[in-house]
PDB file of C-alpha atoms in Angstrom:
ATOM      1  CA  UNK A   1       0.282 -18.111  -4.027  1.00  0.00           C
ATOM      2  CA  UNK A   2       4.028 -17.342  -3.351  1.00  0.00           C
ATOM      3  CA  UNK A   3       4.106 -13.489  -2.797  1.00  0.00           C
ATOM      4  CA  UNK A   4       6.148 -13.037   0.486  1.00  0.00           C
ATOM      5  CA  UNK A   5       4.716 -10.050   0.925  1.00  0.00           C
ATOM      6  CA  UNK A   6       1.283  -9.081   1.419  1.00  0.00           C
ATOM      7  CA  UNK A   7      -0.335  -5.452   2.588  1.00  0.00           C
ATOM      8  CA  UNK A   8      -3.967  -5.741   4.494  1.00  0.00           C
ATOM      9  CA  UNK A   9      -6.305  -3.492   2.647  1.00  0.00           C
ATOM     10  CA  UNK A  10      -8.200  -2.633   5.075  1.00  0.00           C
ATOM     11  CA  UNK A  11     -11.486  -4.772   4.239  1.00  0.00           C
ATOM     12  CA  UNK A  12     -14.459  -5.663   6.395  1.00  0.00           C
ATOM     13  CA  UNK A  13     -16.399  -9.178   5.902  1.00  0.00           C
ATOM     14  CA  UNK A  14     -19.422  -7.330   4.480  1.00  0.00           C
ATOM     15  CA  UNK A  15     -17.174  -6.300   1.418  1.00  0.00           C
ATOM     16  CA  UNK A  16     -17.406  -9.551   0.368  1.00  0.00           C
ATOM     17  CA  UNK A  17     -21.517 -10.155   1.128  1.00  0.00           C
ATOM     18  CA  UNK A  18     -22.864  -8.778  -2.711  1.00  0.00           C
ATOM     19  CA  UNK A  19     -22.115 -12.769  -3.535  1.00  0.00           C
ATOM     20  CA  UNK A  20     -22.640 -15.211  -0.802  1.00  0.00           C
ATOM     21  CA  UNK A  21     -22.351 -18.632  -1.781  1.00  0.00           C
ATOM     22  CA  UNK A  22     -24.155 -21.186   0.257  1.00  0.00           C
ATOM     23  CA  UNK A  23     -25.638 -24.509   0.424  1.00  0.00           C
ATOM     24  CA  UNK A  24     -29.321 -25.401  -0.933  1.00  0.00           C
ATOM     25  CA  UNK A  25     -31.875 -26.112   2.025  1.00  0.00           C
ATOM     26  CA  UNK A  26     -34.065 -27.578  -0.653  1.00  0.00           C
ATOM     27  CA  UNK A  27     -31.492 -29.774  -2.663  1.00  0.00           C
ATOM     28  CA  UNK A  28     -27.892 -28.968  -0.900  1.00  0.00           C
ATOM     29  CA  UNK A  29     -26.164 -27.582  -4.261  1.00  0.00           C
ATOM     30  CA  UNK A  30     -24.532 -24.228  -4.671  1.00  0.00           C
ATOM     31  CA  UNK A  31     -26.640 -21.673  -3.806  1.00  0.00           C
ATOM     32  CA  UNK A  32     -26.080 -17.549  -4.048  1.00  0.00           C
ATOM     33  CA  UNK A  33     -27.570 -15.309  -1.879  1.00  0.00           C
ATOM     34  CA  UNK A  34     -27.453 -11.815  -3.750  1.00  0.00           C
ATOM     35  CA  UNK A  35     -29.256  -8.447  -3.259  1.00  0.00           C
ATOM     36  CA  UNK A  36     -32.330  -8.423  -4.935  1.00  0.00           C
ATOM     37  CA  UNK A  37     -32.488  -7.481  -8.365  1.00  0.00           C
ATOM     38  CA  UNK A  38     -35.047  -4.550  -7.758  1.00  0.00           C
ATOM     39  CA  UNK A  39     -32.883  -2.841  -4.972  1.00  0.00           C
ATOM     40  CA  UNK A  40     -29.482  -2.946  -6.385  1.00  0.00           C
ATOM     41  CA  UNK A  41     -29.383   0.244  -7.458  1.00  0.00           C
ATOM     42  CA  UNK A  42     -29.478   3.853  -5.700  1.00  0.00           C
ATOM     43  CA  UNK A  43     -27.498   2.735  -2.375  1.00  0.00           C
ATOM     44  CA  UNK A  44     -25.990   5.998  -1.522  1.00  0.00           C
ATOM     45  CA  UNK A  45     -23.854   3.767   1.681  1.00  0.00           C
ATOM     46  CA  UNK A  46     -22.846   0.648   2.433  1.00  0.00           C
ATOM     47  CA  UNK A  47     -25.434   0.222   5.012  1.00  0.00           C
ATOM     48  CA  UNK A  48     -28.144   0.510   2.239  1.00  0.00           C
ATOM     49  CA  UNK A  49     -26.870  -2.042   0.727  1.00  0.00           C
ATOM     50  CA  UNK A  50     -26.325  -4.695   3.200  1.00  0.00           C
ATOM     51  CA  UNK A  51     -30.039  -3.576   4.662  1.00  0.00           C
ATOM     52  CA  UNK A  52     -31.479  -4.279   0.852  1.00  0.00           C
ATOM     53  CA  UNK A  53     -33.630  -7.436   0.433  1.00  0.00           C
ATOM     54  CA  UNK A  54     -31.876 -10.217  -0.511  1.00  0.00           C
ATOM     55  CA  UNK A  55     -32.680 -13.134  -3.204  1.00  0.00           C
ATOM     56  CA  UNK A  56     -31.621 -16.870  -2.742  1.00  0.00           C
ATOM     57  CA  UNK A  57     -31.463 -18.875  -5.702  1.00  0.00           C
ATOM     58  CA  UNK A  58     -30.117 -22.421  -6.755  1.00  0.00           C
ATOM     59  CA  UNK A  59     -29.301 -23.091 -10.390  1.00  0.00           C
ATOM     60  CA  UNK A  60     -29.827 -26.848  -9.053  1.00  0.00           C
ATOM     61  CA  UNK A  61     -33.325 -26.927  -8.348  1.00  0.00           C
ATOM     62  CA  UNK A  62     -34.786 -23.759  -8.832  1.00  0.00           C
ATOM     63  CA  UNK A  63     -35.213 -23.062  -5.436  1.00  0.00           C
ATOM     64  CA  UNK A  64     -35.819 -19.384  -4.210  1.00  0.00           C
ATOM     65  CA  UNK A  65     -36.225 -17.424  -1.453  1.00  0.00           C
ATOM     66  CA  UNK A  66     -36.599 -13.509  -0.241  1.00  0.00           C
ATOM     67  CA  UNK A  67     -35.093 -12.042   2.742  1.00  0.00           C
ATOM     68  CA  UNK A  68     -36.482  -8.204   3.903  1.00  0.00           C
ATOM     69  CA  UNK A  69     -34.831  -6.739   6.933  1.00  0.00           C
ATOM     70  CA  UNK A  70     -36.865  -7.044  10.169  1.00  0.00           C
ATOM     71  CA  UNK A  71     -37.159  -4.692  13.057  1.00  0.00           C
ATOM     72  CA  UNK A  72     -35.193  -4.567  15.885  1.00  0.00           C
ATOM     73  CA  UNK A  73     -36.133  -5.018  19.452  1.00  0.00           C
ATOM     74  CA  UNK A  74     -33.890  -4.258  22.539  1.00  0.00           C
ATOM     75  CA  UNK A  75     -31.511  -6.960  22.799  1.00  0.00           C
ATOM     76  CA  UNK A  76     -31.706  -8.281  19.877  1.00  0.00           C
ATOM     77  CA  UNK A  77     -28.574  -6.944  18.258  1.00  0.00           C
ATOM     78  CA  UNK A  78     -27.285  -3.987  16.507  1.00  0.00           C
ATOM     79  CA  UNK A  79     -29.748  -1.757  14.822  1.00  0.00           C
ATOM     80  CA  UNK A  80     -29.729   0.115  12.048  1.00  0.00           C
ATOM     81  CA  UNK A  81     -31.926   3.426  12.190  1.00  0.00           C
ATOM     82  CA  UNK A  82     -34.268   4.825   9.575  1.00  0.00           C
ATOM     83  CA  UNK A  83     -37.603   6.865   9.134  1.00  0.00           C
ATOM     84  CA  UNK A  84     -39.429   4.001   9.458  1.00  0.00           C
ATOM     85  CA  UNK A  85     -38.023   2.073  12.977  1.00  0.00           C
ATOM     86  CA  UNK A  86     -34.820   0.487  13.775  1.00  0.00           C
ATOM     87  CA  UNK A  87     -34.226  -2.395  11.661  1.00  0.00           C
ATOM     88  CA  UNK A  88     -31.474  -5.390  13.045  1.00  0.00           C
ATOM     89  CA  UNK A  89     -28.599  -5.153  11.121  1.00  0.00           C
ATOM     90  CA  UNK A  90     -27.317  -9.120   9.934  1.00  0.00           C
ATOM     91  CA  UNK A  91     -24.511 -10.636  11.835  1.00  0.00           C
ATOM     92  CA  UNK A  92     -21.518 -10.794   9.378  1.00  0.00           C
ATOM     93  CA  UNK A  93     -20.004 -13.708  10.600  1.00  0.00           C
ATOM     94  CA  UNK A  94     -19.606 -17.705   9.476  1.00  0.00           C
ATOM     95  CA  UNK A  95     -19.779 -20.455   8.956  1.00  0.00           C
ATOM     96  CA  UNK A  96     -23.426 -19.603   7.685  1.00  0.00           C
ATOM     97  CA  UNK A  97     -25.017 -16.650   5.711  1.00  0.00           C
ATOM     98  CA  UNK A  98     -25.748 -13.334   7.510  1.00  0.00           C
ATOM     99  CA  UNK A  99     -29.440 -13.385   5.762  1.00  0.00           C
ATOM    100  CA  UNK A 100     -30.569 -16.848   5.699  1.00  0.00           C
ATOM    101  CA  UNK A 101     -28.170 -18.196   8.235  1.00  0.00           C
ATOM    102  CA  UNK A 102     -27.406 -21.166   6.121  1.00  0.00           C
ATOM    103  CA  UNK A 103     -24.680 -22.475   5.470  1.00  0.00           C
ATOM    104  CA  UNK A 104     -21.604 -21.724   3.769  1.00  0.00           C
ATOM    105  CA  UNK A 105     -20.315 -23.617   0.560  1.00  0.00           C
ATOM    106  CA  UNK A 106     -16.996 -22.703   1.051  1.00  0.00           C
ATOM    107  CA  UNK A 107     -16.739 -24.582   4.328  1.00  0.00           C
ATOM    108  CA  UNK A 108     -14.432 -26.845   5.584  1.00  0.00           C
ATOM    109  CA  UNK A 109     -13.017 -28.376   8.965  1.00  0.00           C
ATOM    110  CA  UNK A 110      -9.039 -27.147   9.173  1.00  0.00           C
ATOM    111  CA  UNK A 111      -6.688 -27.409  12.194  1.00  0.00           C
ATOM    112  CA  UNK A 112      -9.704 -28.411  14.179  1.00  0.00           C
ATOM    113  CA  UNK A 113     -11.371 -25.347  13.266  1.00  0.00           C
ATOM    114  CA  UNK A 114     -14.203 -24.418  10.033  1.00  0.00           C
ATOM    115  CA  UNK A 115     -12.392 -22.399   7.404  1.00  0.00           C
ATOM    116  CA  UNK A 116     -15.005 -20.794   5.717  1.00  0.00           C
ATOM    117  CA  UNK A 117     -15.729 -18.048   2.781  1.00  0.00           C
ATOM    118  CA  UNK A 118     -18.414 -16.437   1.599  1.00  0.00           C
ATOM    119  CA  UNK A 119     -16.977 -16.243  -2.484  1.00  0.00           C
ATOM    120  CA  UNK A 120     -14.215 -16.593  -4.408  1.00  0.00           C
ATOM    121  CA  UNK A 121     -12.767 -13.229  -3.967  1.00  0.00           C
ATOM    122  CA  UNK A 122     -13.135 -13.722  -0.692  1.00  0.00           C
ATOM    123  CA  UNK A 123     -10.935 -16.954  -0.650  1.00  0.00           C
ATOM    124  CA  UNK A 124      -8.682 -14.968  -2.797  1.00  0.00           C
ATOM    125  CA  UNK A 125      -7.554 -12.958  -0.214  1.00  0.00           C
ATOM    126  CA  UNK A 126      -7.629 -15.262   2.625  1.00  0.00           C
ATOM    127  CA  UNK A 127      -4.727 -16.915   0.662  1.00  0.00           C
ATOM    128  CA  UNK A 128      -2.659 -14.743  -0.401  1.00  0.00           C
ATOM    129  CA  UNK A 129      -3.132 -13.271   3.368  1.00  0.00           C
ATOM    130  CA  UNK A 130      -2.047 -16.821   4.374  1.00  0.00           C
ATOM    131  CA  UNK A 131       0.623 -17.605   1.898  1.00  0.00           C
ATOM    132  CA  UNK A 132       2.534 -14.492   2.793  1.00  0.00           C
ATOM    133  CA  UNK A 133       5.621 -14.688   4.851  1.00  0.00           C
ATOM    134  CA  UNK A 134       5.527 -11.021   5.573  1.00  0.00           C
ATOM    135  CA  UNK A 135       2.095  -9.386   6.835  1.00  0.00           C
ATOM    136  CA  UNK A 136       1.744  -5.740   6.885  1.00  0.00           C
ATOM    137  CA  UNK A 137      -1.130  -3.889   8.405  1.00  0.00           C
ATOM    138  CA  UNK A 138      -2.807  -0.969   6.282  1.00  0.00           C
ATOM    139  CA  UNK A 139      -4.145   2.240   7.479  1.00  0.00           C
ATOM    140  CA  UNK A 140      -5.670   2.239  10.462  1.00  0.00           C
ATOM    141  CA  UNK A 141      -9.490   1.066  10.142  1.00  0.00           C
ATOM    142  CA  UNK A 142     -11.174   2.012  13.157  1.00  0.00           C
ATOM    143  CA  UNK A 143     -12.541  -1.583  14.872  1.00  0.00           C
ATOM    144  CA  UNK A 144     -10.667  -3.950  12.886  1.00  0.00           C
ATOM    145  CA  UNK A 145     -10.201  -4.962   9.287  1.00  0.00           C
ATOM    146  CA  UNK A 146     -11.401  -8.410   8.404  1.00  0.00           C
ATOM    147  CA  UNK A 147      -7.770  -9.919   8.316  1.00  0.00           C
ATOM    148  CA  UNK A 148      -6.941  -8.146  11.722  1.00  0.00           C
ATOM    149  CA  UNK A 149      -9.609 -10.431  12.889  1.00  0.00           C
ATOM    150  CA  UNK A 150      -8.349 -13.470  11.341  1.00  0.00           C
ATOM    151  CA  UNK A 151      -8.655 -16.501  14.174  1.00  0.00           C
ATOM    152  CA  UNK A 152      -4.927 -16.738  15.978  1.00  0.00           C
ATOM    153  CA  UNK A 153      -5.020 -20.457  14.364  1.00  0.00           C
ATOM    154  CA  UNK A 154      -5.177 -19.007  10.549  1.00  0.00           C
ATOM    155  CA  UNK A 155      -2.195 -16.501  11.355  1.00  0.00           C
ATOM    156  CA  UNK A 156      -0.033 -19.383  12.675  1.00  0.00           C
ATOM    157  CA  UNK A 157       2.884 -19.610  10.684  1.00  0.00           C
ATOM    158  CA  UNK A 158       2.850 -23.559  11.701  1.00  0.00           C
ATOM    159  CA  UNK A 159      -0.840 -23.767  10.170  1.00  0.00           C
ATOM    160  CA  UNK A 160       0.295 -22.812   7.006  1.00  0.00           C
ATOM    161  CA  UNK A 161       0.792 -25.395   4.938  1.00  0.00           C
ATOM    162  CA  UNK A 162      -2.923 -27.110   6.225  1.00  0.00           C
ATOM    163  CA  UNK A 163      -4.791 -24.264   5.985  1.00  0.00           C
ATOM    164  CA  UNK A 164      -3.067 -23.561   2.088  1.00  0.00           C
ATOM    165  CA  UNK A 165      -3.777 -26.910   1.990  1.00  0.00           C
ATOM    166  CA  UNK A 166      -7.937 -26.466   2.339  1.00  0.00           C
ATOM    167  CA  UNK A 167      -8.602 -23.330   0.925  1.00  0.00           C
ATOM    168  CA  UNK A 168      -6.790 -25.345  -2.487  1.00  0.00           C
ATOM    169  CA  UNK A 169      -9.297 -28.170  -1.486  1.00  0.00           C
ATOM    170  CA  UNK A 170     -12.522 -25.520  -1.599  1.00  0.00           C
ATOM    171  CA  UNK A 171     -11.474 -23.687  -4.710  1.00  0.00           C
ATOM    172  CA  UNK A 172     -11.809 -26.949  -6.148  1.00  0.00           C
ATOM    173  CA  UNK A 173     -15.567 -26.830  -5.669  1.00  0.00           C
ATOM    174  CA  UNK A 174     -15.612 -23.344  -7.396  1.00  0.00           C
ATOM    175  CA  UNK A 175     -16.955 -23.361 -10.923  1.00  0.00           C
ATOM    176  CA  UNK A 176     -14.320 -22.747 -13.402  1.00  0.00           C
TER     177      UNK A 176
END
């Protein structure tokens, strides 16, 4: 990427969660962690979405695995309301899933840090977010859009080149 010029759009992390990909604990191949197939329909919000069950599978091995939200107890985290009990709401965060909490494929150790993504498109706009020499904030989004949140260490102009450097090394394990 050589834009100089790049305008946040105002994205969260969980934008990005309808393709997760992730590691295999079975065979450690590419994994995707996806909403399941009978509850990707009818969402009317976000949060129906992101609360759906989720599928694992590996085109490696086979391997496959269900994830069904779980109730929430005090302390535990955020919860997420509904008419049948407060279920905890996943922590959108890396370097590992939100649902099965493992980890990431796109992964890698940059300027003593993990750069980490959960898909391509996500990568995407890391990069171009990096590559930019001029960084302009969208409307305003409330707590924080995902690149407002970026790590001080991914915004440095002097970490550039490195961290252009990995996410170029991790699209390479991509499928083309």
């Amino acid at each position: 990427m050589t834009d100089e010029r790049f305008q946040d759009p105002g994205w969260r992390l969980w934008r990005f969660s309808d393709e997760i990909l992730v590691r295999c604990p079975r065979c450690d191949a590419r994994a995707v962690v996806v909403v399941h197939p009978d509850h990707r329909e009818g969402h009317r919000y976000a949060m129906g979405f992101l609360m759906a069950p989720h599928r694992l599978s590996c085109t490696g091995c086979g391997h496959t695995a269900e994830w069904t939200p779980r109730g929430w107890q005090r302390g535990e985290g955020d919860p997420y309301f509904t008419h049948g009990g407060p279920l905890l709401v996943p922590h959108f965060t890396g370097p590992n899933d939100p649902y099965f909490d493992l980890p990431l494929w796109l992964r890698r150790p940059c300027c003593g840090h993990v750069l980490w993504a959960y898909n391509q498109r996500h990568l995407d706009l890391l990069e171009a977010y990096v590559a930019a020499r001029l960084r302009e904030r969208g409307a305003w989004t409330g707590s924080g859009s995902l690149l407002e949140r970026l790590p001080a260490w991914m915004k440095a102009a002097d970490n550039r080149p490195e961290v252009l450097k990995c996410i170029a090394a991790l699209r390479t394990t991509l499928p083309s």
